[in-house]
């Protein structure tokens, strides 16, 4: 600061420009970035960060919806025999249990990542939180996709059955159960799509640095 | 440009620094990047690009293995009745057909993306091919994960069955069929892991620009 002021006394105008121009050489990203893209890039990055947080909240809501929809699914048929009452619950099928756990983890991660997303709004040129977010988002998208894909396969089987493997469709009997699980799978895939957009948004924001 | 030259006549030394510093303002990334990270970053990026192509070839090989392993799976049991011969093939289960198609697409994409990866080796500061690769890689990782997850759910069902839904395990009869499909699913998840590393590698390479 002192040096800068002494230069200012000697050649005021050019030293100002030099200070501005030399900043990238010093390797301080917070100071360097505005030189790279100017004020416009800062606004652009802040816009991306705000869009990121909106997408993140939407994805968290979709994941929560998927978890709750699947986790509360059970159906008891209105008729029963002397020894047995027909009942279907999500934890009868291990895949649906996996879906509930995975979607719960993804939802928790998305909520916990909100502070990092806020950091990206406050400091649009910070690289570290963006890189952390893109890595964890990629893992989250894989987890959510695996859970949704596996559940979709089971839901398809419940709807259509498979004559070759001699697995009968159970949706004739457990109609409500099948509809609720299908809804949960749709919510799961919505989460996946939102997470893909989050990853791409982070990649585009990283590029600008 | 004219303005810069007129400044040069007045104060030569400081204007040189200004010109150097101003280059990023013109928005030419190829010229700007060396100022940012110097020669070291160029070598680093080239190393990342070479690692990228190795990972890409491995992922393509894994995807090809998964496709072929699943696509050639069929088993005919050595005993038969008068009217029926017991036979299992991958296309008896729609999920396995989806697996073969998805993994085929992922394998084809990985092979077709090799030229872009080579472009990243030749021009380590090029942003456009990296951004294209990270977007398509993210889509590929989702496709591969969905296919692998869905097939894993069906393979689990074939191994263990489900007493609640009255679906019997078919692996006692079709042992070879089950082992081959399990192998294909493992290859599928290997592809997924390699693709995740590819996405993260592209994100780290983008950060350096």
Tab-separated table of C-alpha atoms in Angstrom:
chain	number	residue	atom	x	y	z
A	1	UNK	CA	0.000	0.000	0.000
A	2	UNK	CA	2.840	2.334	0.846
A	3	UNK	CA	4.733	1.477	-2.310
A	4	UNK	CA	1.667	2.036	-4.417
A	5	UNK	CA	1.189	5.434	-2.936
A	6	UNK	CA	4.806	6.430	-3.567
A	7	UNK	CA	4.441	5.394	-7.224
A	8	UNK	CA	1.307	7.427	-7.379
A	9	UNK	CA	3.290	10.540	-6.585
A	10	UNK	CA	5.759	9.883	-9.428
A	11	UNK	CA	3.587	8.853	-12.358
A	12	UNK	CA	0.012	8.821	-11.181
A	13	UNK	CA	-1.943	7.724	-14.276
A	14	UNK	CA	0.220	4.939	-15.703
A	15	UNK	CA	0.925	3.387	-12.297
A	16	UNK	CA	-2.799	3.040	-11.744
A	17	UNK	CA	-3.111	1.121	-14.999
A	18	UNK	CA	-0.029	-0.942	-14.174
A	19	UNK	CA	-1.442	-1.894	-10.805
A	20	UNK	CA	-4.619	-2.979	-12.473
A	21	UNK	CA	-2.792	-4.867	-15.228
A	22	UNK	CA	-0.120	-6.524	-13.107
A	23	UNK	CA	-2.519	-8.102	-10.673
A	24	UNK	CA	-2.733	-11.492	-12.529
A	25	UNK	CA	1.049	-11.871	-12.368
A	26	UNK	CA	0.901	-11.822	-8.582
A	27	UNK	CA	-1.420	-14.803	-8.694
A	28	UNK	CA	-4.100	-13.446	-6.344
A	29	UNK	CA	-7.332	-14.735	-7.914
A	30	UNK	CA	-9.682	-12.399	-6.029
A	31	UNK	CA	-7.850	-9.378	-7.390
A	32	UNK	CA	-6.981	-10.929	-10.753
A	33	UNK	CA	-10.375	-12.106	-11.856
A	34	UNK	CA	-11.921	-8.696	-12.505
A	35	UNK	CA	-9.074	-7.939	-14.903
A	36	UNK	CA	-9.862	-11.148	-16.777
A	37	UNK	CA	-13.534	-10.662	-17.363
A	38	UNK	CA	-14.200	-7.191	-16.049
A	39	UNK	CA	-17.227	-6.241	-13.979
A	40	UNK	CA	-19.511	-8.176	-16.343
A	41	UNK	CA	-17.959	-11.549	-15.450
A	42	UNK	CA	-18.404	-10.801	-11.744
A	43	UNK	CA	-22.094	-10.167	-12.246
A	44	UNK	CA	-22.298	-13.214	-14.514
A	45	UNK	CA	-20.671	-15.434	-11.883
A	46	UNK	CA	-22.931	-14.019	-9.174
A	47	UNK	CA	-25.942	-14.759	-11.398
A	48	UNK	CA	-24.707	-18.334	-11.905
A	49	UNK	CA	-24.254	-18.696	-8.116
A	50	UNK	CA	-27.790	-17.465	-7.425
A	51	UNK	CA	-29.189	-19.825	-10.078
A	52	UNK	CA	-27.085	-22.579	-8.454
A	53	UNK	CA	-28.701	-22.022	-5.048
A	54	UNK	CA	-32.212	-22.016	-6.554
A	55	UNK	CA	-31.499	-25.292	-8.390
A	56	UNK	CA	-29.989	-26.725	-5.206
A	57	UNK	CA	-33.078	-25.934	-3.118
A	58	UNK	CA	-35.322	-27.405	-5.856
A	59	UNK	CA	-33.214	-30.573	-5.986
A	60	UNK	CA	-33.299	-30.868	-2.182
A	61	UNK	CA	-37.098	-30.505	-2.257
A	62	UNK	CA	-37.395	-33.164	-4.996
A	63	UNK	CA	-35.112	-35.524	-3.058
A	64	UNK	CA	-37.103	-34.931	0.136
A	65	UNK	CA	-40.323	-35.609	-1.774
A	66	UNK	CA	-38.910	-38.835	-3.202
A	67	UNK	CA	-37.704	-40.001	0.239
A	68	UNK	CA	-41.007	-39.233	1.969
A	69	UNK	CA	-43.166	-40.633	-0.853
A	70	UNK	CA	-41.249	-43.920	-0.844
A	71	UNK	CA	-40.794	-44.059	2.930
A	72	UNK	CA	-44.487	-43.727	3.710
A	73	UNK	CA	-45.638	-46.231	1.100
A	74	UNK	CA	-47.578	-49.114	2.472
A	75	UNK	CA	-50.859	-50.705	1.623
A	76	UNK	CA	-53.004	-53.211	3.455
A	77	UNK	CA	-55.514	-55.035	1.336
A	78	UNK	CA	-59.095	-54.925	2.653
A	79	UNK	CA	-59.504	-58.708	2.675
A	80	UNK	CA	-57.614	-61.281	4.706
A	81	UNK	CA	-57.541	-65.017	5.373
A	82	UNK	CA	-57.547	-66.651	8.781
A	83	UNK	CA	-53.747	-66.756	8.987
A	84	UNK	CA	-52.518	-63.951	6.833
A	85	UNK	CA	-53.299	-60.373	5.974
A	86	UNK	CA	-52.037	-59.103	2.651
A	87	UNK	CA	-49.850	-56.107	3.183
A	88	UNK	CA	-47.180	-54.358	1.125
A	89	UNK	CA	-44.633	-51.913	2.463
A	90	UNK	CA	-41.585	-50.302	0.851
A	91	UNK	CA	-39.220	-52.327	3.051
A	92	UNK	CA	-40.504	-55.594	1.614
A	93	UNK	CA	-38.259	-54.856	-1.355
A	94	UNK	CA	-34.575	-54.150	-0.512
A	95	UNK	CA	-34.250	-51.926	-3.575
A	96	UNK	CA	-36.861	-49.533	-2.219
A	97	UNK	CA	-35.038	-49.424	1.124
A	98	UNK	CA	-31.873	-48.519	-0.780
A	99	UNK	CA	-33.859	-45.810	-2.583
A	100	UNK	CA	-35.067	-44.279	0.710
A	101	UNK	CA	-31.565	-44.310	2.244
A	102	UNK	CA	-29.837	-42.926	-0.879
A	103	UNK	CA	-32.387	-40.183	-1.444
A	104	UNK	CA	-32.182	-39.274	2.244
A	105	UNK	CA	-28.399	-38.946	1.948
A	106	UNK	CA	-28.680	-36.861	-1.239
A	107	UNK	CA	-31.284	-34.595	0.392
A	108	UNK	CA	-29.113	-34.131	3.505
A	109	UNK	CA	-26.057	-33.390	1.344
A	110	UNK	CA	-27.977	-30.809	-0.721
A	111	UNK	CA	-29.160	-29.008	2.424
A	112	UNK	CA	-25.664	-29.095	3.964
A	113	UNK	CA	-24.113	-27.775	0.721
A	114	UNK	CA	-26.264	-24.625	0.794
A	115	UNK	CA	-23.684	-22.654	2.885
A	116	UNK	CA	-21.008	-23.393	0.256
A	117	UNK	CA	-23.391	-22.207	-2.440
A	118	UNK	CA	-23.914	-18.986	-0.448
A	119	UNK	CA	-20.124	-18.566	-0.249
A	120	UNK	CA	-20.115	-18.730	-4.073
A	121	UNK	CA	-22.610	-15.820	-4.182
A	122	UNK	CA	-20.632	-13.707	-1.724
A	123	UNK	CA	-17.272	-14.452	-3.361
A	124	UNK	CA	-17.983	-15.150	-7.054
A	125	UNK	CA	-14.290	-15.777	-7.853
A	126	UNK	CA	-13.597	-18.377	-5.167
A	127	UNK	CA	-12.440	-21.605	-6.837
A	128	UNK	CA	-12.175	-23.973	-3.842
A	129	UNK	CA	-15.897	-24.122	-2.839
A	130	UNK	CA	-16.913	-24.551	-6.519
A	131	UNK	CA	-14.486	-27.430	-6.971
A	132	UNK	CA	-15.699	-29.048	-3.750
A	133	UNK	CA	-19.307	-28.653	-4.905
A	134	UNK	CA	-18.675	-30.125	-8.375
A	135	UNK	CA	-16.913	-33.183	-6.903
A	136	UNK	CA	-19.621	-33.875	-4.312
A	137	UNK	CA	-22.408	-33.099	-6.818
A	138	UNK	CA	-20.982	-35.701	-9.185
A	139	UNK	CA	-21.007	-38.297	-6.408
A	140	UNK	CA	-24.570	-37.259	-5.453
A	141	UNK	CA	-25.791	-37.541	-9.049
A	142	UNK	CA	-24.374	-41.080	-9.239
A	143	UNK	CA	-26.006	-42.118	-5.963
A	144	UNK	CA	-29.379	-40.651	-6.929
A	145	UNK	CA	-29.238	-42.198	-10.419
A	146	UNK	CA	-28.320	-45.654	-9.124
A	147	UNK	CA	-31.193	-45.558	-6.608
A	148	UNK	CA	-33.704	-44.238	-9.141
A	149	UNK	CA	-32.624	-46.658	-11.870
A	150	UNK	CA	-32.771	-49.671	-9.574
A	151	UNK	CA	-36.192	-48.673	-8.240
A	152	UNK	CA	-37.453	-48.036	-11.770
A	153	UNK	CA	-36.451	-51.591	-12.732
A	154	UNK	CA	-38.354	-53.020	-9.756
A	155	UNK	CA	-41.403	-50.789	-10.363
A	156	UNK	CA	-41.438	-51.921	-14.001
A	157	UNK	CA	-41.332	-55.516	-12.814
A	158	UNK	CA	-44.142	-54.893	-10.323
A	159	UNK	CA	-46.275	-53.392	-13.090
A	160	UNK	CA	-45.544	-55.860	-15.881
A	161	UNK	CA	-44.068	-58.943	-14.269
A	162	UNK	CA	-41.879	-61.285	-16.279
A	163	UNK	CA	-43.245	-64.459	-17.766
A	164	UNK	CA	-39.793	-65.904	-18.581
A	165	UNK	CA	-38.627	-65.734	-14.973
A	166	UNK	CA	-42.123	-66.586	-13.743
A	167	UNK	CA	-42.387	-63.370	-11.730
A	168	UNK	CA	-45.996	-62.186	-11.590
A	169	UNK	CA	-47.066	-58.543	-11.651
A	170	UNK	CA	-48.221	-57.485	-8.191
A	171	UNK	CA	-49.821	-54.203	-9.223
A	172	UNK	CA	-53.221	-55.761	-9.848
A	173	UNK	CA	-53.466	-56.424	-6.138
A	174	UNK	CA	-51.388	-53.595	-4.730
A	175	UNK	CA	-52.508	-50.763	-6.951
A	176	UNK	CA	-51.969	-47.854	-4.537
A	177	UNK	CA	-48.576	-49.241	-3.541
A	178	UNK	CA	-47.436	-49.307	-7.158
A	179	UNK	CA	-48.694	-45.815	-7.899
A	180	UNK	CA	-46.954	-44.319	-4.878
A	181	UNK	CA	-43.635	-46.024	-5.617
A	182	UNK	CA	-43.871	-44.913	-9.266
A	183	UNK	CA	-44.367	-41.344	-8.080
A	184	UNK	CA	-41.334	-41.610	-5.829
A	185	UNK	CA	-39.217	-42.871	-8.746
A	186	UNK	CA	-40.362	-39.930	-10.887
A	187	UNK	CA	-39.325	-37.558	-8.061
A	188	UNK	CA	-35.996	-39.410	-7.913
A	189	UNK	CA	-35.333	-38.828	-11.608
A	190	UNK	CA	-36.340	-35.167	-11.220
A	191	UNK	CA	-33.610	-34.896	-8.574
A	192	UNK	CA	-31.156	-36.507	-11.001
A	193	UNK	CA	-31.953	-34.008	-13.776
A	194	UNK	CA	-31.603	-31.044	-11.387
A	195	UNK	CA	-28.280	-32.411	-10.113
A	196	UNK	CA	-26.967	-32.777	-13.682
A	197	UNK	CA	-27.767	-29.103	-14.276
A	198	UNK	CA	-25.967	-28.246	-11.016
A	199	UNK	CA	-22.813	-30.060	-12.196
A	200	UNK	CA	-22.909	-28.340	-15.591
A	201	UNK	CA	-23.515	-24.941	-13.971
A	202	UNK	CA	-20.480	-25.431	-11.711
A	203	UNK	CA	-18.378	-26.464	-14.725
A	204	UNK	CA	-19.412	-23.324	-16.627
A	205	UNK	CA	-18.719	-21.132	-13.571
A	206	UNK	CA	-15.236	-22.719	-13.179
A	207	UNK	CA	-14.436	-21.985	-16.832
A	208	UNK	CA	-14.875	-18.231	-16.292
A	209	UNK	CA	-12.080	-18.031	-13.745
B	1	UNK	CA	-4.293	-0.147	-29.968
B	2	UNK	CA	-3.662	3.356	-31.186
B	3	UNK	CA	-4.132	4.716	-27.733
B	4	UNK	CA	-1.610	2.234	-26.337
B	5	UNK	CA	1.019	3.296	-28.896
B	6	UNK	CA	0.543	6.940	-28.179
B	7	UNK	CA	1.154	6.189	-24.498
B	8	UNK	CA	4.295	4.309	-25.510
B	9	UNK	CA	5.839	7.427	-26.924
B	10	UNK	CA	5.265	9.270	-23.677
B	11	UNK	CA	6.310	6.738	-21.025
B	12	UNK	CA	7.804	3.615	-22.750
B	13	UNK	CA	8.504	1.285	-19.802
B	14	UNK	CA	5.281	1.517	-17.910
B	15	UNK	CA	3.235	1.198	-21.111
B	16	UNK	CA	4.947	-2.143	-21.822
B	17	UNK	CA	3.811	-3.465	-18.485
B	18	UNK	CA	0.401	-2.059	-19.154
B	19	UNK	CA	0.195	-3.834	-22.511
B	20	UNK	CA	1.247	-7.079	-20.897
B	21	UNK	CA	-1.259	-6.628	-18.146
B	22	UNK	CA	-4.008	-5.556	-20.486
B	23	UNK	CA	-3.845	-8.686	-22.667
B	24	UNK	CA	-6.415	-10.561	-20.557
B	25	UNK	CA	-8.809	-7.654	-20.984
B	26	UNK	CA	-8.933	-8.372	-24.718
B	27	UNK	CA	-10.341	-11.778	-23.860
B	28	UNK	CA	-7.877	-13.962	-25.809
B	29	UNK	CA	-7.477	-17.044	-23.554
B	30	UNK	CA	-4.538	-18.554	-25.473
B	31	UNK	CA	-2.456	-15.456	-24.805
B	32	UNK	CA	-3.787	-14.887	-21.315
B	33	UNK	CA	-3.279	-18.342	-19.836
B	34	UNK	CA	0.550	-18.375	-19.689
B	35	UNK	CA	0.418	-15.111	-17.724
B	36	UNK	CA	-1.808	-16.849	-15.215
B	37	UNK	CA	0.024	-20.104	-14.577
B	38	UNK	CA	3.197	-19.915	-16.627
B	39	UNK	CA	4.893	-22.865	-18.378
B	40	UNK	CA	4.320	-25.163	-15.384
B	41	UNK	CA	0.559	-25.013	-15.766
B	42	UNK	CA	0.892	-25.941	-19.451
B	43	UNK	CA	2.808	-29.107	-18.595
B	44	UNK	CA	0.355	-29.830	-15.788
B	45	UNK	CA	-2.597	-29.480	-18.134
B	46	UNK	CA	-0.906	-31.683	-20.732
B	47	UNK	CA	-0.349	-34.324	-18.055
B	48	UNK	CA	-4.006	-34.134	-17.068
B	49	UNK	CA	-5.008	-34.497	-20.740
B	50	UNK	CA	-2.819	-37.595	-21.189
B	51	UNK	CA	-4.243	-39.120	-17.994
B	52	UNK	CA	-7.691	-38.231	-19.359
B	53	UNK	CA	-7.128	-40.199	-22.570
B	54	UNK	CA	-5.811	-43.241	-20.643
B	55	UNK	CA	-8.865	-43.189	-18.357
B	56	UNK	CA	-11.112	-42.757	-21.404
B	57	UNK	CA	-9.680	-45.801	-23.177
B	58	UNK	CA	-9.999	-47.859	-19.952
B	59	UNK	CA	-13.615	-46.761	-19.533
B	60	UNK	CA	-14.359	-47.620	-23.175
B	61	UNK	CA	-12.817	-51.071	-22.661
B	62	UNK	CA	-14.861	-51.625	-19.491
B	63	UNK	CA	-18.052	-50.512	-21.259
B	64	UNK	CA	-17.291	-52.791	-24.209
B	65	UNK	CA	-16.676	-55.675	-21.806
B	66	UNK	CA	-19.966	-55.015	-20.026
B	67	UNK	CA	-21.871	-54.842	-23.336
B	68	UNK	CA	-20.346	-58.026	-24.736
B	69	UNK	CA	-20.626	-59.953	-21.444
B	70	UNK	CA	-24.309	-59.110	-21.117
B	71	UNK	CA	-25.083	-59.391	-24.830
B	72	UNK	CA	-23.727	-62.933	-25.170
B	73	UNK	CA	-25.371	-64.267	-22.025
B	74	UNK	CA	-27.679	-67.149	-22.596
B	75	UNK	CA	-28.042	-70.554	-21.057
B	76	UNK	CA	-29.972	-73.610	-22.114
B	77	UNK	CA	-30.635	-76.126	-19.399
B	78	UNK	CA	-29.582	-79.716	-20.239
B	79	UNK	CA	-33.013	-81.181	-19.521
B	80	UNK	CA	-36.298	-80.522	-21.290
B	81	UNK	CA	-39.896	-81.654	-21.248
B	82	UNK	CA	-41.862	-82.724	-24.266
B	83	UNK	CA	-43.195	-79.250	-24.961
B	84	UNK	CA	-40.671	-76.899	-23.517
B	85	UNK	CA	-36.945	-76.410	-23.244
B	86	UNK	CA	-35.721	-74.233	-20.407
B	87	UNK	CA	-33.650	-71.430	-21.761
B	88	UNK	CA	-32.569	-68.051	-20.403
B	89	UNK	CA	-31.230	-65.181	-22.467
B	90	UNK	CA	-30.452	-61.575	-21.590
B	91	UNK	CA	-33.378	-60.310	-23.690
B	92	UNK	CA	-35.863	-62.199	-21.542
B	93	UNK	CA	-35.484	-59.354	-19.057
B	94	UNK	CA	-36.087	-55.844	-20.482
B	95	UNK	CA	-33.692	-54.338	-17.939
B	96	UNK	CA	-30.796	-56.341	-19.343
B	97	UNK	CA	-31.712	-55.200	-22.875
B	98	UNK	CA	-31.603	-51.606	-21.592
B	99	UNK	CA	-28.200	-52.381	-20.056
B	100	UNK	CA	-26.800	-53.663	-23.372
B	101	UNK	CA	-28.135	-50.653	-25.315
B	102	UNK	CA	-26.959	-48.070	-22.745
B	103	UNK	CA	-23.506	-49.571	-22.347
B	104	UNK	CA	-23.191	-49.782	-26.142
B	105	UNK	CA	-24.043	-46.069	-26.396
B	106	UNK	CA	-21.566	-45.171	-23.625
B	107	UNK	CA	-18.825	-47.256	-25.285
B	108	UNK	CA	-19.480	-45.637	-28.683
B	109	UNK	CA	-19.462	-42.163	-27.112
B	110	UNK	CA	-16.166	-42.860	-25.310
B	111	UNK	CA	-14.502	-43.998	-28.539
B	112	UNK	CA	-15.887	-41.013	-30.484
B	113	UNK	CA	-14.714	-38.595	-27.760
B	114	UNK	CA	-11.078	-39.703	-28.123
B	115	UNK	CA	-10.314	-37.083	-30.841
B	116	UNK	CA	-11.525	-34.301	-28.493
B	117	UNK	CA	-9.304	-35.702	-25.776
B	118	UNK	CA	-6.365	-35.611	-28.204
B	119	UNK	CA	-7.201	-31.961	-28.976
B	120	UNK	CA	-6.858	-31.309	-25.219
B	121	UNK	CA	-3.320	-32.779	-25.301
B	122	UNK	CA	-2.290	-30.718	-28.328
B	123	UNK	CA	-3.851	-27.500	-27.034
B	124	UNK	CA	-3.776	-27.668	-23.216
B	125	UNK	CA	-5.443	-24.240	-22.827
B	126	UNK	CA	-8.432	-24.911	-25.072
B	127	UNK	CA	-11.586	-24.479	-23.003
B	128	UNK	CA	-14.290	-25.437	-25.533
B	129	UNK	CA	-13.389	-29.171	-26.004
B	130	UNK	CA	-12.992	-29.593	-22.212
B	131	UNK	CA	-16.403	-28.053	-21.570
B	132	UNK	CA	-17.968	-30.255	-24.262
B	133	UNK	CA	-16.315	-33.330	-22.746
B	134	UNK	CA	-17.438	-32.536	-19.180
B	135	UNK	CA	-21.059	-32.012	-20.300
B	136	UNK	CA	-21.194	-35.242	-22.340
B	137	UNK	CA	-19.260	-37.183	-19.675
B	138	UNK	CA	-21.846	-36.166	-17.080
B	139	UNK	CA	-24.651	-37.430	-19.327
B	140	UNK	CA	-22.696	-40.658	-19.987
B	141	UNK	CA	-22.099	-41.250	-16.266
B	142	UNK	CA	-25.841	-40.895	-15.634
B	143	UNK	CA	-26.741	-43.319	-18.430
B	144	UNK	CA	-24.178	-45.901	-17.310
B	145	UNK	CA	-25.220	-45.584	-13.653
B	146	UNK	CA	-28.919	-45.945	-14.426
B	147	UNK	CA	-28.268	-49.062	-16.513
B	148	UNK	CA	-25.905	-50.618	-13.952
B	149	UNK	CA	-28.168	-49.801	-11.001
B	150	UNK	CA	-31.257	-51.212	-12.697
B	151	UNK	CA	-29.424	-54.392	-13.724
B	152	UNK	CA	-27.964	-54.765	-10.229
B	153	UNK	CA	-31.495	-54.662	-8.792
B	154	UNK	CA	-32.644	-57.409	-11.187
B	155	UNK	CA	-29.520	-59.533	-10.593
B	156	UNK	CA	-30.109	-59.252	-6.837
B	157	UNK	CA	-33.675	-60.390	-7.374
B	158	UNK	CA	-32.528	-63.312	-9.539
B	159	UNK	CA	-30.087	-64.383	-6.828
B	160	UNK	CA	-32.284	-63.904	-3.761
B	161	UNK	CA	-35.848	-63.687	-4.969
B	162	UNK	CA	-38.472	-61.916	-2.895
B	163	UNK	CA	-40.843	-63.852	-0.712
B	164	UNK	CA	-43.157	-60.878	-0.107
B	165	UNK	CA	-43.835	-60.366	-3.791
B	166	UNK	CA	-43.723	-64.143	-4.387
B	167	UNK	CA	-40.871	-63.835	-6.891
B	168	UNK	CA	-38.649	-66.895	-6.769
B	169	UNK	CA	-34.873	-66.870	-7.217
B	170	UNK	CA	-33.966	-68.258	-10.640
B	171	UNK	CA	-30.247	-68.654	-9.986
B	172	UNK	CA	-30.580	-72.187	-8.648
B	173	UNK	CA	-31.616	-73.269	-12.134
B	174	UNK	CA	-29.773	-70.738	-14.275
B	175	UNK	CA	-26.467	-70.584	-12.476
B	176	UNK	CA	-24.216	-69.668	-15.401
B	177	UNK	CA	-26.703	-67.052	-16.586
B	178	UNK	CA	-26.653	-65.367	-13.188
B	179	UNK	CA	-22.881	-65.381	-12.913
B	180	UNK	CA	-22.394	-63.864	-16.354
B	181	UNK	CA	-24.951	-61.121	-15.761
B	182	UNK	CA	-23.358	-60.350	-12.370
B	183	UNK	CA	-19.993	-60.010	-14.106
B	184	UNK	CA	-21.482	-57.633	-16.656
B	185	UNK	CA	-22.961	-55.480	-13.857
B	186	UNK	CA	-19.558	-55.323	-12.144
B	187	UNK	CA	-18.013	-54.171	-15.447
B	188	UNK	CA	-20.802	-51.597	-15.706
B	189	UNK	CA	-20.005	-50.145	-12.289
B	190	UNK	CA	-16.287	-50.091	-13.186
B	191	UNK	CA	-17.220	-47.930	-16.181
B	192	UNK	CA	-19.199	-45.652	-13.832
B	193	UNK	CA	-16.231	-45.176	-11.473
B	194	UNK	CA	-13.866	-44.415	-14.384
B	195	UNK	CA	-16.359	-41.920	-15.817
B	196	UNK	CA	-16.646	-40.150	-12.435
B	197	UNK	CA	-12.863	-39.734	-12.415
B	198	UNK	CA	-13.049	-38.369	-15.981
B	199	UNK	CA	-15.595	-35.723	-14.912
B	200	UNK	CA	-13.496	-34.714	-11.898
B	201	UNK	CA	-10.341	-34.574	-14.017
B	202	UNK	CA	-12.048	-32.267	-16.521
B	203	UNK	CA	-13.280	-30.058	-13.668
B	204	UNK	CA	-9.741	-29.764	-12.246
B	205	UNK	CA	-8.314	-29.026	-15.707
B	206	UNK	CA	-10.926	-26.301	-16.264
B	207	UNK	CA	-10.011	-24.681	-12.952
B	208	UNK	CA	-6.430	-24.107	-14.110
B	209	UNK	CA	-7.411	-21.927	-17.036
